[in-house]
Amino acid sequence: MDIILVGMNHKTAPLEIREKLSISCDDDTATFEKIKEISHINEALYLSTCNRVEVLAHVFDAAAAETYLKDLVFSHGNLSPEEMERCLYIYRNDSAVRHLFRVASSLDSMVMGEPQILGQVKDAYRRSVEQEAAGVMLNKLLHNAFRVAKRVRTETTISNNAVSVSSTAVELAKKIFGNLRGKNALVIGAGEMAELAAKHLISNGVRKVIFTNRTYERALKMANDLHGDTVSFDLLEEALSDVDIIISSTGAPGYIIDEKMIAAALRRRKNRLLFIIDIAVPRDVDPALGKTDNVYLYNIDNLQSVVDDNVKNRINEAEKAETIIDEEVTEFSRWLKRLKVVPTIVDLRGKVESIIKGEMERADPWMKNLDDGERENVEILVNSIINKILHDPVTGLKEESENGAANPYVAVIKKLFKLD
Amino acid sequence: MGSLFFKIALVLYFLSMLGYIASLVVRRVQVAKVSTWVLFSAFAVHTASIIFRWVETGYSPVTNLYESLSFIAWAVSGIYLIFQVKTKTRVLGAFVSPVVLVMAITASARLVEDAAIPAILMGSWVSIHVMLTLTGSALFALACLSGIMYLVQDDLIRNKKAYGFSRLLPSLRELDRINNICIVTGFFLLTLGIIAGSIWARNVWGSHWQWDPKQVSTLISWIIYALLLHQRFAIGWKGRKIAFLSIAAFVILLFTFVGVNIFFITVHNFI
């Protein structure tokens, strides 16, 4: 019995192969039926996202199951075996467990630390349970994977800091304003990055986004797309007094927001805090404003350097996460090894219990003379003697199994106690 | 009983400070939550110690510098706990609890001595006067603390270092809000306290105001806080300038509290 994992992800397979496979695997239940049909497979889990396709299985015969699984993948992808061979990875036992833990903890994701993957793994597991393809092994394995993911999330800061420019902008806005509910934002100019940042602000609770552009129609279009308002570019100066966050990304050659405009706006807005994000190149906002009280100015390089720091932090945190995963893999493999002696221990206990039962029945004629309390005491005494006697061999067996050296002991116990 | 409770409170304050600092290091909210409960129990035990002392001695427990420090420490932690419920910014605890602990330890130095107190410190006007001004001072201390945090956070964001330590501080708006609430209520209590004091002064010294160094110095602090409120509400100052002012005003208030007794001869030489 082995655990195997066959799959491909964004690192091993180019997009065109992944998408072919994921389209053909779209009908999850059909794929699942096929996996279950493979006779060498005992339990199975099938995970398919836009960045990865993986099959995790508990199998009777690893080599045979691998061949069948590969065949299945090949037939789905409609690609030559050579092409597919290059993209696939196959892990067995400890390394399969490690891979699953890394996937669930988002260490193997394209954007490391992103939170969606855990949900996708959970969905895959739920499907597996629904299809009755999950048993003792997968239950334990997946629950451990969820625990590992939780540990990684709480014990490291891997998913704490924003790693994109627009989410960094939102994070900074929260440092200034607390939460963004009831805040207004002004987007000057039309650009993909400005639009993305505006979307992020809206999803984080900003009340109203106002768009303005030299070409009014473009502002109108963006406002329609994002359910915002528009203001004419000539009224920019007045608009400054009612907004808390300004995102500027025009193609203007010079500054469109200068100190004088902001000073006037601050007077009108009674110095309420103002967060200006200048993502235009060349810059739209006079950098001298960076020193003005109650104004916080970030340009594209500033944001990018925060992102870079956060990425660095994620890489550091990933190392901590790997240590956690090492621990958990060891722990799981101990459990796995102990599992091998469990049937023997169960048999041994069963035999002893049947002996006790038989002897108690034999002793029944004279035990009848005892009152209930005394009879109970006798039973307690017998059980505790048996438990004490069994304790050392059972622990010893478990310890040996963790070292992978239990087989001779199992044989001896089976022979001496006539367990077969 | 009073001093036993005070010692227990001291230990609990110490534990809550350790907890709050640990919560910064390990960055777990759970640790800060536990610390809040420890701080709450410290506050409760401290309250009991003050009440016991009041009952045991028969006069209000704020008649000398040490008792006053203990009272301020008590007020600061109480006010902080209220903010905790209102604002959910637990990180403030890591800054408040050391301040409380230092005040409580200083207070413990001579708290047990049961010196005979001058007759003029008996009576309800003086108790009201002291408790109001001390609670006001506690609020100003918190305003000063949030001002310092504001300046730190402002500096971090402005200089593009808004990661690491900055994560641990509340947002600028939150800090400014805490500062505002503290100064408004603190000013209100200080004003009432001064009025109560002048009524008491009339009873024991014959006139409402003696131009004593203590009184003058208090008046200066009061004027600075009044100015600060004026700047905020009439002129519209916010953030950094207000933070600076509230720190400066508190330094002068501290001088009023301890410095005047050292450098001047004052009739108000009890606290």
PDB file of N, CA, C and O in Angstrom, chain A residues 154-155 157 160-161 171-172 174-179 183 269-273 289-299 302 305-306 309-310, chain B residues 26-28 150 153-164 166-174 176 232-241:
ATOM      1  N   THR A 154      -1.233  30.953  10.503  1.00  0.00           N
ATOM      2  CA  THR A 154      -1.180  31.691  11.767  1.00  0.00           C
ATOM      3  C   THR A 154       0.239  31.846  12.308  1.00  0.00           C
ATOM      4  O   THR A 154       0.518  32.816  12.983  1.00  0.00           O
ATOM      5  N   GLU A 155       1.127  30.898  11.992  1.00  0.00           N
ATOM      6  CA  GLU A 155       2.457  30.982  12.591  1.00  0.00           C
ATOM      7  C   GLU A 155       3.453  31.740  11.715  1.00  0.00           C
ATOM      8  O   GLU A 155       4.548  32.052  12.155  1.00  0.00           O
ATOM      9  N   THR A 157       3.801  34.984   8.562  1.00  0.00           N
ATOM     10  CA  THR A 157       3.044  36.118   8.019  1.00  0.00           C
ATOM     11  C   THR A 157       3.018  36.023   6.501  1.00  0.00           C
ATOM     12  O   THR A 157       2.954  37.024   5.805  1.00  0.00           O
ATOM     13  N   ASN A 160       0.209  37.804   4.833  1.00  0.00           N
ATOM     14  CA  ASN A 160      -0.194  39.062   5.459  1.00  0.00           C
ATOM     15  C   ASN A 160      -0.087  40.281   4.559  1.00  0.00           C
ATOM     16  O   ASN A 160      -0.956  41.135   4.553  1.00  0.00           O
ATOM     17  N   ASN A 161       1.014  40.392   3.850  1.00  0.00           N
ATOM     18  CA  ASN A 161       1.263  41.657   3.160  1.00  0.00           C
ATOM     19  C   ASN A 161       0.888  41.589   1.698  1.00  0.00           C
ATOM     20  O   ASN A 161       1.035  40.564   1.046  1.00  0.00           O
ATOM     21  N   GLU A 171      -3.855  48.771   1.227  1.00  0.00           N
ATOM     22  CA  GLU A 171      -3.309  48.545   2.559  1.00  0.00           C
ATOM     23  C   GLU A 171      -2.823  49.859   3.192  1.00  0.00           C
ATOM     24  O   GLU A 171      -3.050  50.119   4.372  1.00  0.00           O
ATOM     25  N   LEU A 172      -2.164  50.674   2.383  1.00  0.00           N
ATOM     26  CA  LEU A 172      -1.695  51.968   2.880  1.00  0.00           C
ATOM     27  C   LEU A 172      -2.876  52.857   3.261  1.00  0.00           C
ATOM     28  O   LEU A 172      -2.857  53.520   4.301  1.00  0.00           O
ATOM     29  N   LYS A 174      -5.625  51.957   4.352  1.00  0.00           N
ATOM     30  CA  LYS A 174      -6.169  51.497   5.630  1.00  0.00           C
ATOM     31  C   LYS A 174      -5.305  51.943   6.808  1.00  0.00           C
ATOM     32  O   LYS A 174      -5.804  52.132   7.909  1.00  0.00           O
ATOM     33  N   LYS A 175      -4.011  52.073   6.556  1.00  0.00           N
ATOM     34  CA  LYS A 175      -3.138  52.566   7.629  1.00  0.00           C
ATOM     35  C   LYS A 175      -3.444  54.015   7.953  1.00  0.00           C
ATOM     36  O   LYS A 175      -3.242  54.484   9.052  1.00  0.00           O
ATOM     37  N   ILE A 176      -3.899  54.731   6.949  1.00  0.00           N
ATOM     38  CA  ILE A 176      -4.200  56.139   7.165  1.00  0.00           C
ATOM     39  C   ILE A 176      -5.611  56.309   7.705  1.00  0.00           C
ATOM     40  O   ILE A 176      -5.823  56.975   8.716  1.00  0.00           O
ATOM     41  N   PHE A 177      -6.580  55.664   7.055  1.00  0.00           N
ATOM     42  CA  PHE A 177      -7.980  55.939   7.385  1.00  0.00           C
ATOM     43  C   PHE A 177      -8.622  54.893   8.291  1.00  0.00           C
ATOM     44  O   PHE A 177      -9.788  55.026   8.637  1.00  0.00           O
ATOM     45  N   GLY A 178      -7.903  53.858   8.660  1.00  0.00           N
ATOM     46  CA  GLY A 178      -8.568  52.783   9.385  1.00  0.00           C
ATOM     47  C   GLY A 178      -9.349  51.978   8.378  1.00  0.00           C
ATOM     48  O   GLY A 178      -8.768  51.403   7.482  1.00  0.00           O
ATOM     49  N   ASN A 179     -10.680  51.954   8.480  1.00  0.00           N
ATOM     50  CA  ASN A 179     -11.382  51.279   7.397  1.00  0.00           C
ATOM     51  C   ASN A 179     -11.819  52.312   6.367  1.00  0.00           C
ATOM     52  O   ASN A 179     -11.829  53.511   6.621  1.00  0.00           O
ATOM     53  N   LYS A 183     -15.467  56.550   2.693  1.00  0.00           N
ATOM     54  CA  LYS A 183     -14.446  57.392   2.051  1.00  0.00           C
ATOM     55  C   LYS A 183     -14.756  57.526   0.555  1.00  0.00           C
ATOM     56  O   LYS A 183     -15.344  56.635  -0.054  1.00  0.00           O
ATOM     57  N   ARG A 269     -11.251  71.520   3.165  1.00  0.00           N
ATOM     58  CA  ARG A 269     -11.655  70.264   3.795  1.00  0.00           C
ATOM     59  C   ARG A 269     -11.225  70.198   5.252  1.00  0.00           C
ATOM     60  O   ARG A 269     -11.201  69.118   5.859  1.00  0.00           O
ATOM     61  N   LYS A 270     -10.853  71.331   5.824  1.00  0.00           N
ATOM     62  CA  LYS A 270     -10.463  71.403   7.238  1.00  0.00           C
ATOM     63  C   LYS A 270      -9.383  70.371   7.574  1.00  0.00           C
ATOM     64  O   LYS A 270      -9.456  69.672   8.599  1.00  0.00           O
ATOM     65  N   ASN A 271      -8.407  70.240   6.691  1.00  0.00           N
ATOM     66  CA  ASN A 271      -7.249  69.378   6.944  1.00  0.00           C
ATOM     67  C   ASN A 271      -7.552  67.904   7.118  1.00  0.00           C
ATOM     68  O   ASN A 271      -6.772  67.179   7.719  1.00  0.00           O
ATOM     69  N   ARG A 272      -8.716  67.483   6.636  1.00  0.00           N
ATOM     70  CA  ARG A 272      -8.949  66.028   6.673  1.00  0.00           C
ATOM     71  C   ARG A 272      -7.856  65.352   5.841  1.00  0.00           C
ATOM     72  O   ARG A 272      -7.420  65.878   4.817  1.00  0.00           O
ATOM     73  N   LEU A 273      -7.448  64.144   6.318  1.00  0.00           N
ATOM     74  CA  LEU A 273      -6.297  63.497   5.691  1.00  0.00           C
ATOM     75  C   LEU A 273      -6.546  63.190   4.210  1.00  0.00           C
ATOM     76  O   LEU A 273      -7.662  62.907   3.798  1.00  0.00           O
ATOM     77  N   LEU A 289       4.799  67.832  -2.331  1.00  0.00           N
ATOM     78  CA  LEU A 289       3.634  67.588  -1.475  1.00  0.00           C
ATOM     79  C   LEU A 289       3.879  66.476  -0.464  1.00  0.00           C
ATOM     80  O   LEU A 289       3.146  66.341   0.506  1.00  0.00           O
ATOM     81  N   GLY A 290       4.913  65.688  -0.711  1.00  0.00           N
ATOM     82  CA  GLY A 290       5.252  64.618   0.226  1.00  0.00           C
ATOM     83  C   GLY A 290       5.564  65.131   1.616  1.00  0.00           C
ATOM     84  O   GLY A 290       5.512  64.378   2.586  1.00  0.00           O
ATOM     85  N   LYS A 291       5.899  66.412   1.725  1.00  0.00           N
ATOM     86  CA  LYS A 291       6.239  66.973   3.034  1.00  0.00           C
ATOM     87  C   LYS A 291       5.068  67.712   3.677  1.00  0.00           C
ATOM     88  O   LYS A 291       5.176  68.161   4.814  1.00  0.00           O
ATOM     89  N   THR A 292       3.982  67.865   2.946  1.00  0.00           N
ATOM     90  CA  THR A 292       2.847  68.621   3.478  1.00  0.00           C
ATOM     91  C   THR A 292       2.125  67.843   4.573  1.00  0.00           C
ATOM     92  O   THR A 292       1.909  66.639   4.434  1.00  0.00           O
ATOM     93  N   ASP A 293       1.763  68.569   5.634  1.00  0.00           N
ATOM     94  CA  ASP A 293       1.015  67.955   6.723  1.00  0.00           C
ATOM     95  C   ASP A 293      -0.307  67.399   6.225  1.00  0.00           C
ATOM     96  O   ASP A 293      -0.974  68.027   5.394  1.00  0.00           O
ATOM     97  N   ASN A 294      -0.694  66.261   6.756  1.00  0.00           N
ATOM     98  CA  ASN A 294      -2.001  65.652   6.462  1.00  0.00           C
ATOM     99  C   ASN A 294      -2.155  65.179   5.018  1.00  0.00           C
ATOM    100  O   ASN A 294      -3.246  64.823   4.594  1.00  0.00           O
ATOM    101  N   VAL A 295      -1.043  65.215   4.266  1.00  0.00           N
ATOM    102  CA  VAL A 295      -1.069  64.678   2.912  1.00  0.00           C
ATOM    103  C   VAL A 295      -0.035  63.553   2.832  1.00  0.00           C
ATOM    104  O   VAL A 295       1.084  63.711   3.304  1.00  0.00           O
ATOM    105  N   TYR A 296      -0.436  62.425   2.284  1.00  0.00           N
ATOM    106  CA  TYR A 296       0.482  61.303   2.133  1.00  0.00           C
ATOM    107  C   TYR A 296       0.571  60.963   0.659  1.00  0.00           C
ATOM    108  O   TYR A 296      -0.431  60.651   0.035  1.00  0.00           O
ATOM    109  N   LEU A 297       1.766  61.097   0.123  1.00  0.00           N
ATOM    110  CA  LEU A 297       1.945  60.944  -1.315  1.00  0.00           C
ATOM    111  C   LEU A 297       2.814  59.726  -1.630  1.00  0.00           C
ATOM    112  O   LEU A 297       3.918  59.592  -1.090  1.00  0.00           O
ATOM    113  N   TYR A 298       2.305  58.849  -2.444  1.00  0.00           N
ATOM    114  CA  TYR A 298       3.080  57.699  -2.903  1.00  0.00           C
ATOM    115  C   TYR A 298       3.116  57.707  -4.425  1.00  0.00           C
ATOM    116  O   TYR A 298       2.081  57.856  -5.071  1.00  0.00           O
ATOM    117  N   ASN A 299       4.310  57.522  -5.004  1.00  0.00           N
ATOM    118  CA  ASN A 299       4.371  57.365  -6.455  1.00  0.00           C
ATOM    119  C   ASN A 299       4.587  55.888  -6.792  1.00  0.00           C
ATOM    120  O   ASN A 299       4.700  55.043  -5.899  1.00  0.00           O
ATOM    121  N   ASN A 302       7.481  54.145  -5.118  1.00  0.00           N
ATOM    122  CA  ASN A 302       7.269  53.911  -3.685  1.00  0.00           C
ATOM    123  C   ASN A 302       6.426  52.662  -3.469  1.00  0.00           C
ATOM    124  O   ASN A 302       6.744  51.825  -2.633  1.00  0.00           O
ATOM    125  N   SER A 305       8.330  49.544  -4.282  1.00  0.00           N
ATOM    126  CA  SER A 305       9.332  49.123  -3.302  1.00  0.00           C
ATOM    127  C   SER A 305       8.664  48.477  -2.088  1.00  0.00           C
ATOM    128  O   SER A 305       9.223  47.561  -1.486  1.00  0.00           O
ATOM    129  N   VAL A 306       7.445  48.946  -1.738  1.00  0.00           N
ATOM    130  CA  VAL A 306       6.705  48.264  -0.673  1.00  0.00           C
ATOM    131  C   VAL A 306       6.392  46.835  -1.111  1.00  0.00           C
ATOM    132  O   VAL A 306       6.572  45.879  -0.356  1.00  0.00           O
ATOM    133  N   ASP A 309       9.453  44.682  -0.862  1.00  0.00           N
ATOM    134  CA  ASP A 309       9.727  44.291   0.520  1.00  0.00           C
ATOM    135  C   ASP A 309       8.803  43.177   0.971  1.00  0.00           C
ATOM    136  O   ASP A 309       9.227  42.246   1.648  1.00  0.00           O
ATOM    137  N   ASN A 310       7.545  43.307   0.582  1.00  0.00           N
ATOM    138  CA  ASN A 310       6.580  42.291   0.976  1.00  0.00           C
ATOM    139  C   ASN A 310       6.896  40.945   0.338  1.00  0.00           C
ATOM    140  O   ASN A 310       6.739  39.898   0.972  1.00  0.00           O
TER     141      ASN A 310
ATOM    142  N   VAL B  26       5.075  37.990  18.857  1.00  0.00           N
ATOM    143  CA  VAL B  26       4.568  36.822  18.132  1.00  0.00           C
ATOM    144  C   VAL B  26       3.451  37.192  17.165  1.00  0.00           C
ATOM    145  O   VAL B  26       3.038  36.381  16.347  1.00  0.00           O
ATOM    146  N   ARG B  27       2.938  38.413  17.283  1.00  0.00           N
ATOM    147  CA  ARG B  27       1.879  38.912  16.394  1.00  0.00           C
ATOM    148  C   ARG B  27       0.648  38.021  16.378  1.00  0.00           C
ATOM    149  O   ARG B  27       0.173  37.607  15.336  1.00  0.00           O
ATOM    150  N   ARG B  28       0.194  37.702  17.589  1.00  0.00           N
ATOM    151  CA  ARG B  28      -1.034  36.924  17.682  1.00  0.00           C
ATOM    152  C   ARG B  28      -2.050  37.730  18.488  1.00  0.00           C
ATOM    153  O   ARG B  28      -1.749  38.221  19.570  1.00  0.00           O
ATOM    154  N   TYR B 150       1.005  58.668  16.953  1.00  0.00           N
ATOM    155  CA  TYR B 150       0.627  59.314  15.692  1.00  0.00           C
ATOM    156  C   TYR B 150       1.876  59.767  14.943  1.00  0.00           C
ATOM    157  O   TYR B 150       2.029  59.525  13.747  1.00  0.00           O
ATOM    158  N   GLN B 153       3.729  56.765  13.502  1.00  0.00           N
ATOM    159  CA  GLN B 153       3.027  56.193  12.348  1.00  0.00           C
ATOM    160  C   GLN B 153       3.106  57.132  11.138  1.00  0.00           C
ATOM    161  O   GLN B 153       3.357  56.706  10.016  1.00  0.00           O
ATOM    162  N   ASP B 154       2.912  58.431  11.393  1.00  0.00           N
ATOM    163  CA  ASP B 154       2.982  59.434  10.325  1.00  0.00           C
ATOM    164  C   ASP B 154       4.358  59.393   9.658  1.00  0.00           C
ATOM    165  O   ASP B 154       4.472  59.373   8.436  1.00  0.00           O
ATOM    166  N   ASP B 155       5.381  59.325  10.498  1.00  0.00           N
ATOM    167  CA  ASP B 155       6.741  59.308   9.976  1.00  0.00           C
ATOM    168  C   ASP B 155       6.992  58.051   9.134  1.00  0.00           C
ATOM    169  O   ASP B 155       7.609  58.118   8.071  1.00  0.00           O
ATOM    170  N   LEU B 156       6.484  56.917   9.633  1.00  0.00           N
ATOM    171  CA  LEU B 156       6.695  55.665   8.902  1.00  0.00           C
ATOM    172  C   LEU B 156       6.005  55.699   7.541  1.00  0.00           C
ATOM    173  O   LEU B 156       6.580  55.309   6.527  1.00  0.00           O
ATOM    174  N   ILE B 157       4.773  56.182   7.522  1.00  0.00           N
ATOM    175  CA  ILE B 157       4.042  56.203   6.245  1.00  0.00           C
ATOM    176  C   ILE B 157       4.683  57.217   5.295  1.00  0.00           C
ATOM    177  O   ILE B 157       4.912  56.943   4.122  1.00  0.00           O
ATOM    178  N   ARG B 158       4.993  58.389   5.848  1.00  0.00           N
ATOM    179  CA  ARG B 158       5.556  59.455   5.019  1.00  0.00           C
ATOM    180  C   ARG B 158       6.893  59.036   4.398  1.00  0.00           C
ATOM    181  O   ARG B 158       7.189  59.353   3.254  1.00  0.00           O
ATOM    182  N   ASN B 159       7.689  58.309   5.181  1.00  0.00           N
ATOM    183  CA  ASN B 159       9.001  57.912   4.663  1.00  0.00           C
ATOM    184  C   ASN B 159       8.987  56.541   4.015  1.00  0.00           C
ATOM    185  O   ASN B 159      10.012  55.878   3.896  1.00  0.00           O
ATOM    186  N   LYS B 160       7.809  56.098   3.635  1.00  0.00           N
ATOM    187  CA  LYS B 160       7.672  54.855   2.876  1.00  0.00           C
ATOM    188  C   LYS B 160       8.235  53.657   3.626  1.00  0.00           C
ATOM    189  O   LYS B 160       8.865  52.768   3.056  1.00  0.00           O
ATOM    190  N   LYS B 161       8.012  53.660   4.949  1.00  0.00           N
ATOM    191  CA  LYS B 161       8.446  52.484   5.708  1.00  0.00           C
ATOM    192  C   LYS B 161       7.224  51.825   6.319  1.00  0.00           C
ATOM    193  O   LYS B 161       7.243  51.382   7.465  1.00  0.00           O
ATOM    194  N   ALA B 162       6.157  51.809   5.559  1.00  0.00           N
ATOM    195  CA  ALA B 162       4.882  51.365   6.117  1.00  0.00           C
ATOM    196  C   ALA B 162       4.765  49.853   6.154  1.00  0.00           C
ATOM    197  O   ALA B 162       3.794  49.287   5.706  1.00  0.00           O
ATOM    198  N   TYR B 163       5.777  49.190   6.660  1.00  0.00           N
ATOM    199  CA  TYR B 163       5.664  47.747   6.859  1.00  0.00           C
ATOM    200  C   TYR B 163       6.287  47.451   8.207  1.00  0.00           C
ATOM    201  O   TYR B 163       6.759  48.359   8.886  1.00  0.00           O
ATOM    202  N   GLY B 164       6.300  46.222   8.621  1.00  0.00           N
ATOM    203  CA  GLY B 164       6.903  45.860   9.896  1.00  0.00           C
ATOM    204  C   GLY B 164       6.234  46.571  11.045  1.00  0.00           C
ATOM    205  O   GLY B 164       5.061  46.363  11.307  1.00  0.00           O
ATOM    206  N   SER B 166       5.073  49.475  11.533  1.00  0.00           N
ATOM    207  CA  SER B 166       3.881  50.256  11.231  1.00  0.00           C
ATOM    208  C   SER B 166       2.608  49.407  11.290  1.00  0.00           C
ATOM    209  O   SER B 166       1.538  49.896  11.649  1.00  0.00           O
ATOM    210  N   ARG B 167       2.738  48.134  10.951  1.00  0.00           N
ATOM    211  CA  ARG B 167       1.579  47.237  10.988  1.00  0.00           C
ATOM    212  C   ARG B 167       0.979  47.158  12.376  1.00  0.00           C
ATOM    213  O   ARG B 167      -0.191  46.887  12.541  1.00  0.00           O
ATOM    214  N   LEU B 168       1.838  47.339  13.373  1.00  0.00           N
ATOM    215  CA  LEU B 168       1.389  47.148  14.741  1.00  0.00           C
ATOM    216  C   LEU B 168       0.638  48.351  15.281  1.00  0.00           C
ATOM    217  O   LEU B 168      -0.067  48.273  16.268  1.00  0.00           O
ATOM    218  N   LEU B 169       0.813  49.508  14.637  1.00  0.00           N
ATOM    219  CA  LEU B 169       0.171  50.718  15.146  1.00  0.00           C
ATOM    220  C   LEU B 169      -1.216  50.875  14.534  1.00  0.00           C
ATOM    221  O   LEU B 169      -1.450  50.485  13.399  1.00  0.00           O
ATOM    222  N   PRO B 170      -2.127  51.495  15.290  1.00  0.00           N
ATOM    223  CA  PRO B 170      -3.443  51.780  14.723  1.00  0.00           C
ATOM    224  C   PRO B 170      -3.326  52.780  13.575  1.00  0.00           C
ATOM    225  O   PRO B 170      -2.282  53.402  13.390  1.00  0.00           O
ATOM    226  N   SER B 171      -4.422  52.946  12.826  1.00  0.00           N
ATOM    227  CA  SER B 171      -4.387  53.889  11.716  1.00  0.00           C
ATOM    228  C   SER B 171      -4.310  55.328  12.242  1.00  0.00           C
ATOM    229  O   SER B 171      -4.663  55.607  13.387  1.00  0.00           O
ATOM    230  N   LEU B 172      -3.861  56.230  11.379  1.00  0.00           N
ATOM    231  CA  LEU B 172      -3.709  57.622  11.768  1.00  0.00           C
ATOM    232  C   LEU B 172      -5.034  58.207  12.255  1.00  0.00           C
ATOM    233  O   LEU B 172      -5.097  58.917  13.247  1.00  0.00           O
ATOM    234  N   ARG B 173      -6.096  57.893  11.521  1.00  0.00           N
ATOM    235  CA  ARG B 173      -7.392  58.460  11.865  1.00  0.00           C
ATOM    236  C   ARG B 173      -7.814  58.014  13.261  1.00  0.00           C
ATOM    237  O   ARG B 173      -8.316  58.800  14.068  1.00  0.00           O
ATOM    238  N   GLU B 174      -7.597  56.734  13.551  1.00  0.00           N
ATOM    239  CA  GLU B 174      -7.943  56.184  14.857  1.00  0.00           C
ATOM    240  C   GLU B 174      -7.165  56.896  15.970  1.00  0.00           C
ATOM    241  O   GLU B 174      -7.723  57.278  16.998  1.00  0.00           O
ATOM    242  N   ASP B 176      -5.784  59.845  15.915  1.00  0.00           N
ATOM    243  CA  ASP B 176      -6.211  61.239  16.030  1.00  0.00           C
ATOM    244  C   ASP B 176      -7.531  61.314  16.801  1.00  0.00           C
ATOM    245  O   ASP B 176      -7.749  62.204  17.609  1.00  0.00           O
ATOM    246  N   ARG B 232      -7.960  73.029  16.977  1.00  0.00           N
ATOM    247  CA  ARG B 232      -8.604  71.893  16.331  1.00  0.00           C
ATOM    248  C   ARG B 232      -9.996  72.255  15.810  1.00  0.00           C
ATOM    249  O   ARG B 232     -10.330  71.988  14.665  1.00  0.00           O
ATOM    250  N   PHE B 233     -10.770  72.886  16.672  1.00  0.00           N
ATOM    251  CA  PHE B 233     -12.174  73.061  16.299  1.00  0.00           C
ATOM    252  C   PHE B 233     -12.443  74.334  15.508  1.00  0.00           C
ATOM    253  O   PHE B 233     -13.310  74.366  14.649  1.00  0.00           O
ATOM    254  N   ALA B 234     -11.679  75.398  15.801  1.00  0.00           N
ATOM    255  CA  ALA B 234     -11.950  76.644  15.078  1.00  0.00           C
ATOM    256  C   ALA B 234     -11.081  76.747  13.828  1.00  0.00           C
ATOM    257  O   ALA B 234     -11.546  77.096  12.749  1.00  0.00           O
ATOM    258  N   ILE B 235      -9.797  76.414  13.959  1.00  0.00           N
ATOM    259  CA  ILE B 235      -8.883  76.580  12.824  1.00  0.00           C
ATOM    260  C   ILE B 235      -8.851  75.328  11.947  1.00  0.00           C
ATOM    261  O   ILE B 235      -8.556  75.389  10.767  1.00  0.00           O
ATOM    262  N   GLY B 236      -9.136  74.177  12.552  1.00  0.00           N
ATOM    263  CA  GLY B 236      -9.163  72.949  11.762  1.00  0.00           C
ATOM    264  C   GLY B 236      -7.821  72.228  11.729  1.00  0.00           C
ATOM    265  O   GLY B 236      -7.535  71.481  10.796  1.00  0.00           O
ATOM    266  N   TRP B 237      -7.006  72.446  12.764  1.00  0.00           N
ATOM    267  CA  TRP B 237      -5.762  71.671  12.825  1.00  0.00           C
ATOM    268  C   TRP B 237      -6.084  70.211  13.052  1.00  0.00           C
ATOM    269  O   TRP B 237      -7.020  69.875  13.766  1.00  0.00           O
ATOM    270  N   LYS B 238      -5.260  69.362  12.442  1.00  0.00           N
ATOM    271  CA  LYS B 238      -5.438  67.924  12.654  1.00  0.00           C
ATOM    272  C   LYS B 238      -4.085  67.254  12.667  1.00  0.00           C
ATOM    273  O   LYS B 238      -3.099  67.830  12.237  1.00  0.00           O
ATOM    274  N   GLY B 239      -4.092  66.035  13.142  1.00  0.00           N
ATOM    275  CA  GLY B 239      -2.926  65.176  12.986  1.00  0.00           C
ATOM    276  C   GLY B 239      -1.662  65.652  13.658  1.00  0.00           C
ATOM    277  O   GLY B 239      -1.608  65.838  14.862  1.00  0.00           O
ATOM    278  N   ARG B 240      -0.639  65.879  12.836  1.00  0.00           N
ATOM    279  CA  ARG B 240       0.708  66.071  13.341  1.00  0.00           C
ATOM    280  C   ARG B 240       0.829  67.255  14.292  1.00  0.00           C
ATOM    281  O   ARG B 240       1.405  67.134  15.370  1.00  0.00           O
ATOM    282  N   LYS B 241       0.262  68.389  13.901  1.00  0.00           N
ATOM    283  CA  LYS B 241       0.397  69.581  14.741  1.00  0.00           C
ATOM    284  C   LYS B 241      -0.269  69.374  16.088  1.00  0.00           C
ATOM    285  O   LYS B 241       0.275  69.728  17.133  1.00  0.00           O
TER     286      LYS B 241
END
